[in-house]
Structure formats: structure tokens, C-alpha cells
Amino acid sequence: MEKLIIVKYGELTTKKENINLFINTLNKNVTEKLKEFSVKIAYDKGRMFIRVLDSRFSEVVEKLKEVFGIHEIIIGYELETLNLEEIKESIKDLVLEKEFATFKVETKRSNKKIPQSSVEISSEIGAFLLKKKEDIKVDVHNPEITIHVELRNKESYIYFETEKGLGGYPVGTLGKGILMLSGGIDSPVAGFLSIKRGVKLEGIYFESPPHTSIEAKRKVEELAHILSKYNGEMKLHIINFTEIQEAIYKSIPREYLITIMRRMMYRISSIIASRSNAKILVNGESIGQVASQTLTSMKVINEVVKLPVIRPVACFDKLEIIAFAKKIGTYETSILPYEDCCTIFVPEHPVINPDSKVCEEYETLIPYQELIHKAVKNHEIIKIGKQEKKDYEDIL
Ligand code: ATP
Ligand code: MG
């Protein structure tokens, strides 16, 4: 009898035409996630079987809880037999170590050559256990433990516990996206939600030194690091936005500062996306949250790019986003008090109903194409999540 982890895929098995892509990607992602452990991974169209060869079984289980595309994590035992007598003996050995008063047995039999029905097998095992362990009863409605037995081609599996996986799709199966990652609360949550749908992310961060500090940048790196737990290694594009921002500040009427600044961010993000072969932009905009997120603002800002812009938190209110950020572990970093480039240049009365024609007219006042070209040409790329976490504590 060998202890192992059985991974159930869940939702992805319903996508018949993509099933190989989904399962192969999941296998690749799990292999990458577990590379520091000594494990043996096997898989078929229904499940993945992970054998842990060192003593870090529960650590492996914890790591699997960070992998999208996993629906259920089962800690089970494999027997290389379909002989019911041997199976009953093994279950007895396992059950004698457990404390419980009520139980039920649930059998699945994918091997239809076995003559007994699942129900017959369950009741035979149940009757056997009642004779072997004192003070236990069968309760089919509300048992303290359920003994699962699965009979497959040549092997059988026994398990008691299942743990929920993250669900979603394996990262990468839906292609790539560029996450506009600021140091705020919203964009990391938006990132997490898009990773969940199988989108592999690269991040983009606009910094404006010396108006923004190195601490603000480190904070974004740290957020990317947290996201890379789910995303896998994440490229973070750092764009020096100072010249563009100063040009805007110098030449554009105050109320349009933010609208035009955001149009510039969108333009640059879209260039980075096409270079990285990403199909979408992702950001943390939420309808109505600030002046630049009214519907008119969103329309006027969105007009400068052709790519779809996905806003996973568009319809969440701030409290919902905060609750989410706490759950995924980004909140504590997001609330660290470092200014980002938007907050420094915020005018007192930003326009809430900007006009496209007015934007276009104002934009002729700055040589923005040239500035964008320069910012993209000189941008820095940081690879996040490949090595172990850097220690930012001295800075943050
Ligand atoms: P908050 O949680 O304070 O709202 P925020 O980062 O969402 O933080 P907004 O000004 O509302 O702040 O920005 C909307 C979205 O635009 C962000 O969620 C992010 O996706 C993108 N964004 C804003 N500033 C930057 C930046 N400096 N670099 C990259 N993306 C940014
Ligand atoms: Mg926001």
C-alpha cells in the first residue's frame, strides 16, 4: 500500500477540444511548482498521481493549493490489486488508527469487469469493518468519516480526506496578458483573478523617479512576487514615466492631467503587449471609484488601444476588493504608504466627463510619440519569482 496524492482536474475536463492542452499545461505547472521536492508525477485524462519520495508530503499538498486548474487534492493510498479481501484488510489497517463513531463507504468502479456493483462492494466493506472495530456505526447521511474506494484497471485507491484546490484553469492555457500593476490594492486582485482564468501574466509598472521612490518600486516587486506564487515566474516591465509625466504636467490643463496620463500608460502597455505577444491588458479599474474610472473616462482612455482591456474588479466595491486582497495575501503590502506616480500628480478637480477630441488636441502639445518610443526603448525588465524571495524587509 503506497500513500500518494491524487489530483482531480474539475472544470477543465469539460473542455473536450482543449483537454490535452489543459492537462499538459497543468502537468508542466505542477512539475515547476514542485521542482524543489523529490516527487514522481504521472497523469491520465482524469487525474494526476503524485508520489512524494521524501518526507515532505504535507508541504507538497500545501504547494498544490497554489496551482490553478486543480479542483480537488486527495490524500490516498494505492493498492496494486483489485482483490476485495486484500482491499478490506488494508482499509481495516488504516481505519483502526482513526478515531470516529460513524462512517460510510463509497465505492466507484471504473472497471466494469468486476462482478459486484459499487453498492454491493460498499456494503460488504462496511459489514466487514463493523466486525473489526468496536463502537462504530454506519451513517449514510451524516458520517464522521467517508471511506472512498475506487477500483480502476489494475489498481484500487482508498482515501478519506479531500482538500479543495484553487479551481480555475491552468495558467498559460488562455495565453498571455499584461497586468498594469501599481502599488495599490486593486491591481494585484485583478491580476489574481485573471491568472485564475488561465492567463499567464507579465506586469508593467510606471515609475517616476525622483517623484516616486525606490521603496514604491520595491513594493510593486513584492506584489509581483506574491502573484508569482500563482502565475509562475513573472516578467515585470518597469517603465520610466518621468519625462512623459513632467511634459504632461507642464503643458496640459490641470483637469485633463490624469486622463491624458492614463492614455499614455495604455499606449505604452499596448506596445509592451504586442512585443510580448500578449493578447489583453489587465488592470484594477473599478467603475466609479475615481474620476478616471467613470464610464466616460474609461471610454476615452480605452480609445487609444485596440487590445481588449480586462478589468476583473470593475464591478466590485472597495470593501469587496479589500477582502479579496486579504485572502490572497497582497493587502498588507498594498497598504504600505509609498506614493505612486498617479497620486503625486493628481489635480484637485480632474475631469469626470472627458472629451476625446479635447484629449487629442491637448496631446498635440507634447511630443508624446517620441517620449513613448524613448520610454519603451529604455525600459527595464525584472524577472520575479525565479529565485527564492528576496528580502525586502530592510526597505519596506
Ligand atoms: P487603489 O487601490 O488605490 O485604487 P490603484 O492602483 O487601483 O490603487 P488607480 O489610480 O485607481 O489606483 O489606478 C487604476 C489602475 O490603473 C490600477 O489598478 C492599475 O491597474 C493601473 N495603474 C495605476 N497606476 C499605475 C502605475 N504606476 N503602474 C502601473 N499601473 C498603474
Ligand atoms: Mg483603484
Short mmCIF file of C-alpha atoms and ligand atoms in Angstrom, two decimals:
data_model
loop_
_atom_site.label_atom_id
_atom_site.label_comp_id
_atom_site.label_asym_id
_atom_site.label_seq_id
_atom_site.Cartn_x
_atom_site.Cartn_y
_atom_site.Cartn_z
CA MET A 1 0.00 0.00 0.00
CA GLU A 2 1.53 3.31 -1.05
CA LYS A 3 0.50 6.77 0.17
CA LEU A 4 0.07 9.29 -2.63
CA ILE A 5 -1.67 12.44 -3.76
CA ILE A 6 -4.40 12.25 -6.36
CA VAL A 7 -5.27 15.50 -8.11
CA LYS A 8 -8.69 15.96 -9.72
CA TYR A 9 -8.93 18.46 -12.52
CA GLY A 10 -12.53 19.61 -12.26
CA GLU A 11 -13.70 22.24 -14.68
CA LEU A 12 -11.06 21.69 -17.31
CA THR A 13 -12.23 18.20 -18.15
CA THR A 14 -15.44 19.69 -19.58
CA LYS A 15 -13.49 21.46 -22.32
CA LYS A 16 -13.24 18.44 -24.60
CA GLU A 17 -11.48 20.06 -27.55
CA ASN A 18 -8.72 21.52 -25.37
CA ILE A 19 -8.26 18.71 -22.95
CA ASN A 20 -4.71 17.77 -23.95
CA LEU A 21 -3.51 21.35 -23.82
CA PHE A 22 -5.10 21.80 -20.40
CA ILE A 23 -3.72 18.61 -18.90
CA ASN A 24 -0.24 19.02 -20.34
CA THR A 25 -0.09 22.62 -19.13
CA LEU A 26 -1.26 21.60 -15.69
CA ASN A 27 1.38 18.89 -15.59
CA LYS A 28 4.03 21.42 -16.58
CA ASN A 29 2.85 23.88 -13.95
CA VAL A 30 2.71 21.25 -11.21
CA THR A 31 6.18 19.98 -12.15
CA GLU A 32 7.53 23.55 -11.96
CA LYS A 33 5.78 24.17 -8.64
CA LEU A 34 7.20 21.01 -7.09
CA LYS A 35 10.69 21.25 -8.54
CA GLU A 36 12.31 21.59 -5.12
CA PHE A 37 10.73 18.33 -3.95
CA SER A 38 11.53 14.77 -4.82
CA VAL A 39 8.32 13.61 -6.47
CA LYS A 40 7.12 11.32 -9.23
CA ILE A 41 4.22 12.61 -11.27
CA ALA A 42 2.01 10.52 -13.52
CA TYR A 43 -1.24 11.56 -15.16
CA ASP A 44 -4.03 10.49 -17.40
CA LYS A 45 -7.13 12.24 -18.75
CA GLY A 46 -8.93 12.01 -15.43
CA ARG A 47 -6.35 12.63 -12.73
CA MET A 48 -2.79 13.23 -11.75
CA PHE A 49 -0.95 10.94 -9.34
CA ILE A 50 1.86 12.38 -7.27
CA ARG A 51 4.18 10.21 -5.26
CA VAL A 52 6.31 12.04 -2.72
CA LEU A 53 9.67 10.35 -2.40
CA ASP A 54 10.97 12.40 0.53
CA SER A 55 9.31 13.11 3.86
CA ARG A 56 7.70 16.41 2.85
CA PHE A 57 4.27 15.09 1.99
CA SER A 58 2.21 17.85 3.63
CA GLU A 59 4.44 20.59 2.19
CA VAL A 60 3.73 19.23 -1.27
CA VAL A 61 -0.01 19.32 -0.54
CA GLU A 62 0.29 22.97 0.54
CA LYS A 63 2.12 23.88 -2.68
CA LEU A 64 -0.57 22.22 -4.77
CA LYS A 65 -3.10 24.57 -3.20
CA GLU A 66 -1.42 27.40 -5.15
CA VAL A 67 -1.91 25.79 -8.55
CA PHE A 68 -4.84 26.83 -10.72
CA GLY A 69 -6.64 24.07 -12.59
CA ILE A 70 -6.71 21.76 -9.57
CA HIS A 71 -10.19 21.11 -8.31
CA GLU A 72 -9.55 18.61 -5.57
CA ILE A 73 -6.49 17.26 -3.76
CA ILE A 74 -6.93 13.76 -2.41
CA ILE A 75 -4.58 12.15 0.06
CA GLY A 76 -4.94 8.48 -0.68
CA TYR A 77 -3.43 5.01 -0.74
CA GLU A 78 -2.78 2.91 -3.79
CA LEU A 79 -3.08 -0.87 -3.82
CA GLU A 80 -1.84 -2.89 -6.73
CA THR A 81 -4.77 -5.23 -6.59
CA LEU A 82 -8.49 -5.46 -7.21
CA ASN A 83 -8.91 -8.35 -4.82
CA LEU A 84 -11.63 -7.38 -2.39
CA GLU A 85 -10.21 -9.40 0.51
CA GLU A 86 -6.88 -7.58 0.27
CA ILE A 87 -8.63 -4.24 -0.08
CA LYS A 88 -10.72 -4.90 3.03
CA GLU A 89 -7.63 -5.80 5.06
CA SER A 90 -5.86 -2.61 4.01
CA ILE A 91 -8.88 -0.47 4.84
CA LYS A 92 -9.07 -2.16 8.23
CA ASP A 93 -5.42 -1.30 8.97
CA LEU A 94 -6.00 2.33 8.06
CA VAL A 95 -9.30 2.61 9.89
CA LEU A 96 -8.02 1.11 13.13
CA GLU A 97 -5.71 4.13 13.51
CA LYS A 98 -8.59 6.57 13.27
CA GLU A 99 -10.96 7.85 15.94
CA PHE A 100 -14.57 8.02 14.77
CA ALA A 101 -18.03 6.79 15.73
CA THR A 102 -19.91 6.88 12.41
CA PHE A 103 -18.85 6.15 8.85
CA LYS A 104 -19.96 5.24 5.38
CA VAL A 105 -18.23 3.56 2.46
CA GLU A 106 -18.50 4.94 -1.04
CA THR A 107 -17.24 2.86 -3.93
CA LYS A 108 -16.52 3.87 -7.53
CA ARG A 109 -15.81 1.16 -10.01
CA SER A 110 -14.49 2.29 -13.37
CA ASN A 111 -13.54 -1.31 -14.10
CA LYS A 112 -16.83 -2.83 -15.20
CA LYS A 113 -15.40 -6.37 -15.30
CA ILE A 114 -15.74 -6.60 -11.55
CA PRO A 115 -18.91 -8.62 -10.99
CA GLN A 116 -20.26 -6.85 -7.88
CA SER A 117 -21.94 -3.45 -8.09
CA SER A 118 -20.49 -0.43 -6.27
CA VAL A 119 -23.27 -0.60 -3.71
CA GLU A 120 -22.60 -4.28 -3.02
CA ILE A 121 -18.88 -3.63 -2.56
CA SER A 122 -19.57 -0.73 -0.19
CA SER A 123 -21.89 -2.76 1.97
CA GLU A 124 -19.51 -5.73 2.06
CA ILE A 125 -16.67 -3.48 3.23
CA GLY A 126 -18.98 -1.74 5.71
CA ALA A 127 -20.15 -5.06 7.23
CA PHE A 128 -16.53 -6.23 7.46
CA LEU A 129 -15.43 -3.09 9.33
CA LEU A 130 -18.33 -3.30 11.79
CA LYS A 131 -16.94 -6.67 12.89
CA LYS A 132 -13.36 -5.42 13.18
CA LYS A 133 -13.71 -2.16 15.07
CA GLU A 134 -15.78 -1.64 18.18
CA ASP A 135 -18.31 1.12 18.81
CA ILE A 136 -18.73 2.25 15.23
CA LYS A 137 -21.95 2.61 13.26
CA VAL A 138 -22.86 3.26 9.65
CA ASP A 139 -24.47 6.63 8.99
CA VAL A 140 -25.06 7.25 5.31
CA HIS A 141 -26.41 10.80 5.75
CA ASN A 142 -24.00 12.45 8.10
CA PRO A 143 -20.97 10.24 8.73
CA GLU A 144 -17.91 11.42 10.61
CA ILE A 145 -15.70 9.82 8.01
CA THR A 146 -16.34 8.63 4.48
CA ILE A 147 -14.19 5.78 3.23
CA HIS A 148 -13.77 6.19 -0.51
CA VAL A 149 -12.79 3.15 -2.53
CA GLU A 150 -12.02 3.39 -6.23
CA LEU A 151 -11.41 0.36 -8.38
CA ARG A 152 -9.63 1.11 -11.62
CA ASN A 153 -7.96 -1.07 -14.27
CA LYS A 154 -5.45 -2.94 -12.16
CA GLU A 155 -5.23 -0.85 -9.04
CA SER A 156 -7.50 0.37 -6.33
CA TYR A 157 -7.42 3.53 -4.24
CA ILE A 158 -8.55 4.20 -0.72
CA TYR A 159 -8.97 7.66 0.73
CA PHE A 160 -10.69 9.57 3.48
CA GLU A 161 -9.76 13.20 3.10
CA THR A 162 -10.09 15.53 0.16
CA GLU A 163 -8.99 19.14 0.11
CA LYS A 164 -10.29 21.83 -2.17
CA GLY A 165 -7.95 23.11 -4.86
CA LEU A 166 -8.00 26.64 -6.26
CA GLY A 167 -10.10 25.71 -9.30
CA GLY A 168 -9.83 27.86 -12.42
CA TYR A 169 -7.75 26.98 -15.48
CA PRO A 170 -4.06 26.02 -15.65
CA VAL A 171 -2.00 29.17 -16.06
CA GLY A 172 -0.98 29.72 -19.66
CA THR A 173 -3.78 27.80 -21.34
CA LEU A 174 -5.52 31.00 -22.34
CA GLY A 175 -2.40 32.84 -23.48
CA LYS A 176 -0.69 35.89 -22.11
CA GLY A 177 -1.82 39.23 -20.65
CA ILE A 178 -0.10 42.40 -19.42
CA LEU A 179 -1.12 43.42 -15.91
CA MET A 180 -0.87 47.13 -15.15
CA LEU A 181 0.48 46.69 -11.65
CA SER A 182 0.55 49.68 -9.35
CA GLY A 183 1.27 49.59 -5.66
CA GLY A 184 -2.45 49.86 -4.84
CA ILE A 185 -4.94 47.35 -3.54
CA ASP A 186 -6.91 46.82 -6.73
CA SER A 187 -4.45 45.75 -9.40
CA PRO A 188 -2.96 42.71 -7.57
CA VAL A 189 -6.50 41.39 -7.03
CA ALA A 190 -7.27 41.98 -10.71
CA GLY A 191 -4.08 40.07 -11.51
CA PHE A 192 -5.01 37.11 -9.32
CA LEU A 193 -8.46 36.85 -10.90
CA SER A 194 -7.11 36.84 -14.43
CA ILE A 195 -4.43 34.27 -13.58
CA LYS A 196 -7.29 32.13 -12.28
CA ARG A 197 -8.81 32.12 -15.75
CA GLY A 198 -5.64 30.64 -17.22
CA VAL A 199 -3.99 33.90 -18.31
CA LYS A 200 -0.22 33.97 -17.84
CA LEU A 201 0.71 37.49 -16.74
CA GLU A 202 3.58 39.84 -17.25
CA GLY A 203 3.43 43.01 -15.18
CA ILE A 204 4.05 46.61 -16.16
CA TYR A 205 4.81 49.34 -13.66
CA PHE A 206 5.20 53.06 -14.38
CA GLU A 207 7.62 54.83 -12.09
CA SER A 208 8.56 58.48 -11.97
CA PRO A 209 11.82 58.90 -10.14
CA PRO A 210 12.65 61.08 -8.27
CA HIS A 211 8.96 61.88 -7.66
CA THR A 212 8.41 58.24 -6.79
CA SER A 213 10.76 56.36 -4.52
CA ILE A 214 12.71 53.14 -4.77
CA GLU A 215 10.50 51.85 -1.94
CA ALA A 216 7.43 52.27 -4.16
CA LYS A 217 9.13 50.17 -6.82
CA ARG A 218 10.20 47.51 -4.32
CA LYS A 219 6.61 47.34 -3.13
CA VAL A 220 5.42 46.58 -6.66
CA GLU A 221 8.15 43.94 -6.98
CA GLU A 222 6.93 42.40 -3.76
CA LEU A 223 3.33 42.37 -5.05
CA ALA A 224 4.53 40.72 -8.25
CA HIS A 225 6.36 38.23 -6.10
CA ILE A 226 3.17 37.30 -4.27
CA LEU A 227 1.33 36.94 -7.59
CA SER A 228 4.13 34.77 -8.99
CA LYS A 229 3.15 32.11 -6.46
CA TYR A 230 0.11 31.55 -8.67
CA ASN A 231 1.41 32.81 -12.01
CA GLY A 232 4.81 31.18 -12.01
CA GLU A 233 7.79 33.29 -12.95
CA MET A 234 6.61 36.80 -13.87
CA LYS A 235 8.36 39.36 -16.03
CA LEU A 236 7.91 42.85 -14.63
CA HIS A 237 8.40 45.68 -17.13
CA ILE A 238 9.48 48.89 -15.43
CA ILE A 239 8.76 52.00 -17.46
CA ASN A 240 10.41 55.27 -16.58
CA PHE A 241 7.47 57.64 -16.88
CA THR A 242 9.13 60.78 -15.52
CA GLU A 243 9.69 62.64 -18.75
CA ILE A 244 6.20 61.94 -20.04
CA GLN A 245 4.64 62.89 -16.77
CA GLU A 246 6.63 66.11 -16.50
CA ALA A 247 5.75 67.03 -20.09
CA ILE A 248 2.08 66.45 -19.34
CA TYR A 249 2.33 68.45 -16.14
CA LYS A 250 3.99 71.33 -17.94
CA SER A 251 1.72 71.60 -20.97
CA ILE A 252 -1.70 70.09 -20.32
CA PRO A 253 -4.52 71.89 -18.49
CA ARG A 254 -4.86 70.53 -14.97
CA GLU A 255 -8.24 68.87 -15.22
CA TYR A 256 -7.04 66.66 -18.09
CA LEU A 257 -3.75 65.58 -16.48
CA ILE A 258 -4.97 62.20 -15.30
CA THR A 259 -6.97 61.35 -18.40
CA ILE A 260 -4.00 62.00 -20.66
CA MET A 261 -1.55 60.37 -18.34
CA ARG A 262 -3.67 57.23 -18.38
CA ARG A 263 -3.94 57.32 -22.15
CA MET A 264 -0.14 57.33 -22.25
CA MET A 265 0.01 54.37 -19.87
CA TYR A 266 -2.43 52.46 -22.06
CA ARG A 267 -0.45 53.25 -25.21
CA ILE A 268 2.79 52.03 -23.66
CA SER A 269 1.16 48.93 -22.16
CA SER A 270 -0.22 48.04 -25.54
CA ILE A 271 3.22 48.32 -27.19
CA ILE A 272 4.70 46.06 -24.50
CA ALA A 273 1.81 43.65 -25.01
CA SER A 274 2.42 43.33 -28.72
CA ARG A 275 6.14 42.77 -28.14
CA SER A 276 5.41 40.10 -25.55
CA ASN A 277 2.76 38.50 -27.69
CA ALA A 278 0.13 39.24 -25.06
CA LYS A 279 -3.48 39.40 -26.16
CA ILE A 280 -5.03 41.51 -23.44
CA LEU A 281 -4.31 44.24 -20.92
CA VAL A 282 -5.50 43.72 -17.35
CA ASN A 283 -5.93 46.44 -14.77
CA GLY A 284 -7.52 47.21 -11.43
CA GLU A 285 -10.01 49.83 -12.54
CA SER A 286 -13.33 49.71 -10.76
CA ILE A 287 -16.37 51.52 -12.13
CA GLY A 288 -16.94 54.85 -10.43
CA GLN A 289 -14.05 54.54 -7.95
CA VAL A 290 -12.29 57.74 -9.02
CA ALA A 291 -12.72 60.40 -11.74
CA SER A 292 -10.66 58.41 -14.23
CA GLN A 293 -12.98 55.44 -13.77
CA THR A 294 -16.33 56.95 -14.74
CA LEU A 295 -17.78 55.28 -17.81
CA THR A 296 -16.94 58.30 -19.98
CA SER A 297 -13.37 58.35 -18.67
CA MET A 298 -12.96 54.64 -19.28
CA LYS A 299 -14.25 55.05 -22.83
CA VAL A 300 -11.97 57.98 -23.62
CA ILE A 301 -8.92 56.33 -22.08
CA ASN A 302 -9.67 52.98 -23.71
CA GLU A 303 -9.92 54.57 -27.17
CA VAL A 304 -6.15 54.72 -27.62
CA VAL A 305 -5.70 50.93 -27.66
CA LYS A 306 -7.12 48.13 -29.77
CA LEU A 307 -6.49 45.26 -27.36
CA PRO A 308 -9.25 44.13 -25.04
CA VAL A 309 -8.77 45.62 -21.58
CA ILE A 310 -9.96 43.22 -18.89
CA ARG A 311 -10.96 44.77 -15.58
CA PRO A 312 -11.65 41.86 -13.24
CA VAL A 313 -12.62 44.10 -10.30
CA ALA A 314 -14.69 46.54 -12.37
CA CYS A 315 -17.88 45.60 -10.55
CA PHE A 316 -16.51 45.01 -7.07
CA ASP A 317 -16.79 47.74 -4.47
CA LYS A 318 -13.74 48.72 -2.45
CA LEU A 319 -14.66 46.59 0.56
CA GLU A 320 -15.02 43.52 -1.61
CA ILE A 321 -11.64 44.18 -3.21
CA ILE A 322 -10.04 44.65 0.19
CA ALA A 323 -11.50 41.37 1.46
CA PHE A 324 -10.10 39.63 -1.60
CA ALA A 325 -6.69 41.25 -1.21
CA LYS A 326 -6.53 39.98 2.38
CA LYS A 327 -7.42 36.47 1.23
CA ILE A 328 -4.69 36.29 -1.39
CA GLY A 329 -2.09 37.92 0.83
CA THR A 330 -1.46 41.19 -1.06
CA TYR A 331 -3.29 43.61 1.25
CA GLU A 332 -0.58 44.16 3.84
CA THR A 333 1.92 45.07 1.13
CA SER A 334 -0.54 47.24 -0.82
CA ILE A 335 -1.27 49.48 2.14
CA LEU A 336 2.38 50.38 2.75
CA PRO A 337 2.49 54.14 2.39
CA TYR A 338 4.62 54.79 -0.68
CA GLU A 339 3.42 57.27 -3.27
CA ASP A 340 2.96 56.05 -6.79
CA CYS A 341 3.16 58.25 -9.85
CA CYS A 342 -0.58 58.89 -10.07
CA THR A 343 -1.01 60.16 -6.55
CA ILE A 344 1.78 62.69 -6.88
CA PHE A 345 0.37 64.46 -9.91
CA VAL A 346 -3.34 64.32 -9.01
CA PRO A 347 -5.09 67.62 -9.74
CA GLU A 348 -7.77 68.93 -7.38
CA HIS A 349 -10.60 68.73 -9.90
CA PRO A 350 -9.98 66.08 -12.52
CA VAL A 351 -12.49 65.99 -15.35
CA ILE A 352 -15.12 63.29 -14.89
CA ASN A 353 -16.58 63.54 -18.39
CA PRO A 354 -13.54 63.98 -20.61
CA ASP A 355 -13.93 64.51 -24.33
CA SER A 356 -11.89 62.55 -26.89
CA LYS A 357 -11.42 65.49 -29.24
CA VAL A 358 -10.17 67.66 -26.41
CA CYS A 359 -7.69 64.94 -25.41
CA GLU A 360 -6.40 64.67 -28.97
CA GLU A 361 -5.99 68.42 -29.17
CA TYR A 362 -4.13 68.64 -25.87
CA GLU A 363 -1.91 65.73 -26.83
CA THR A 364 -0.57 67.72 -29.78
CA LEU A 365 1.05 69.98 -27.17
CA ILE A 366 3.58 67.30 -26.22
CA PRO A 367 5.87 65.16 -28.40
CA TYR A 368 4.35 62.08 -26.89
CA GLN A 369 5.19 59.59 -29.62
CA GLU A 370 8.85 60.37 -29.29
CA LEU A 371 8.69 60.22 -25.50
CA ILE A 372 6.84 56.92 -25.58
CA HIS A 373 9.37 55.50 -28.00
CA LYS A 374 12.18 56.51 -25.67
CA ALA A 375 10.47 55.13 -22.55
CA VAL A 376 9.84 51.79 -24.24
CA LYS A 377 13.34 51.60 -25.64
CA ASN A 378 14.94 52.18 -22.26
CA HIS A 379 12.65 50.08 -20.16
CA GLU A 380 13.93 47.63 -17.58
CA ILE A 381 12.74 44.05 -17.18
CA ILE A 382 12.87 42.29 -13.84
CA LYS A 383 12.22 38.57 -13.55
CA ILE A 384 10.18 37.85 -10.49
CA GLY A 385 9.75 34.51 -8.77
CA LYS A 386 12.56 32.51 -10.31
CA GLN A 387 14.80 32.62 -7.31
CA GLU A 388 13.67 32.42 -3.76
CA LYS A 389 12.05 35.56 -2.40
CA LYS A 390 14.41 38.47 -1.91
CA ASP A 391 14.37 40.02 1.48
CA TYR A 392 12.85 43.47 1.25
CA GLU A 393 12.36 43.90 4.97
CA ASP A 394 15.13 46.41 5.33
CA ILE A 395 13.43 48.64 2.78
CA LEU A 396 9.72 48.10 3.40
P1 ATP B 1 -6.05 51.87 -5.36
O1 ATP B 1 -6.15 50.58 -4.72
O2 ATP B 1 -5.55 52.96 -4.51
O3 ATP B 1 -7.25 52.24 -6.18
P2 ATP B 1 -4.93 51.59 -7.83
O4 ATP B 1 -3.56 51.17 -8.10
O5 ATP B 1 -6.04 50.78 -8.29
O6 ATP B 1 -4.90 51.69 -6.35
P3 ATP B 1 -5.85 53.79 -9.52
O7 ATP B 1 -5.30 55.10 -9.66
O8 ATP B 1 -7.27 53.58 -9.22
O9 ATP B 1 -5.06 53.09 -8.38
O10 ATP B 1 -5.43 53.06 -10.89
C1 ATP B 1 -6.27 52.24 -11.65
C2 ATP B 1 -5.49 51.13 -12.30
O11 ATP B 1 -4.51 51.66 -13.22
C3 ATP B 1 -4.66 50.35 -11.32
O12 ATP B 1 -5.43 49.36 -10.70
C4 ATP B 1 -3.57 49.78 -12.20
O13 ATP B 1 -4.03 48.66 -12.90
C5 ATP B 1 -3.31 50.92 -13.18
N1 ATP B 1 -2.21 51.77 -12.67
C6 ATP B 1 -2.29 52.90 -11.97
N2 ATP B 1 -1.07 53.41 -11.69
C7 ATP B 1 -0.18 52.56 -12.23
C8 ATP B 1 1.26 52.51 -12.27
N3 ATP B 1 2.02 53.43 -11.71
N4 ATP B 1 1.82 51.48 -12.93
C9 ATP B 1 1.08 50.52 -13.50
N5 ATP B 1 -0.25 50.52 -13.48
C10 ATP B 1 -0.90 51.52 -12.86
MG MG B 2 -8.13 51.78 -7.97
#
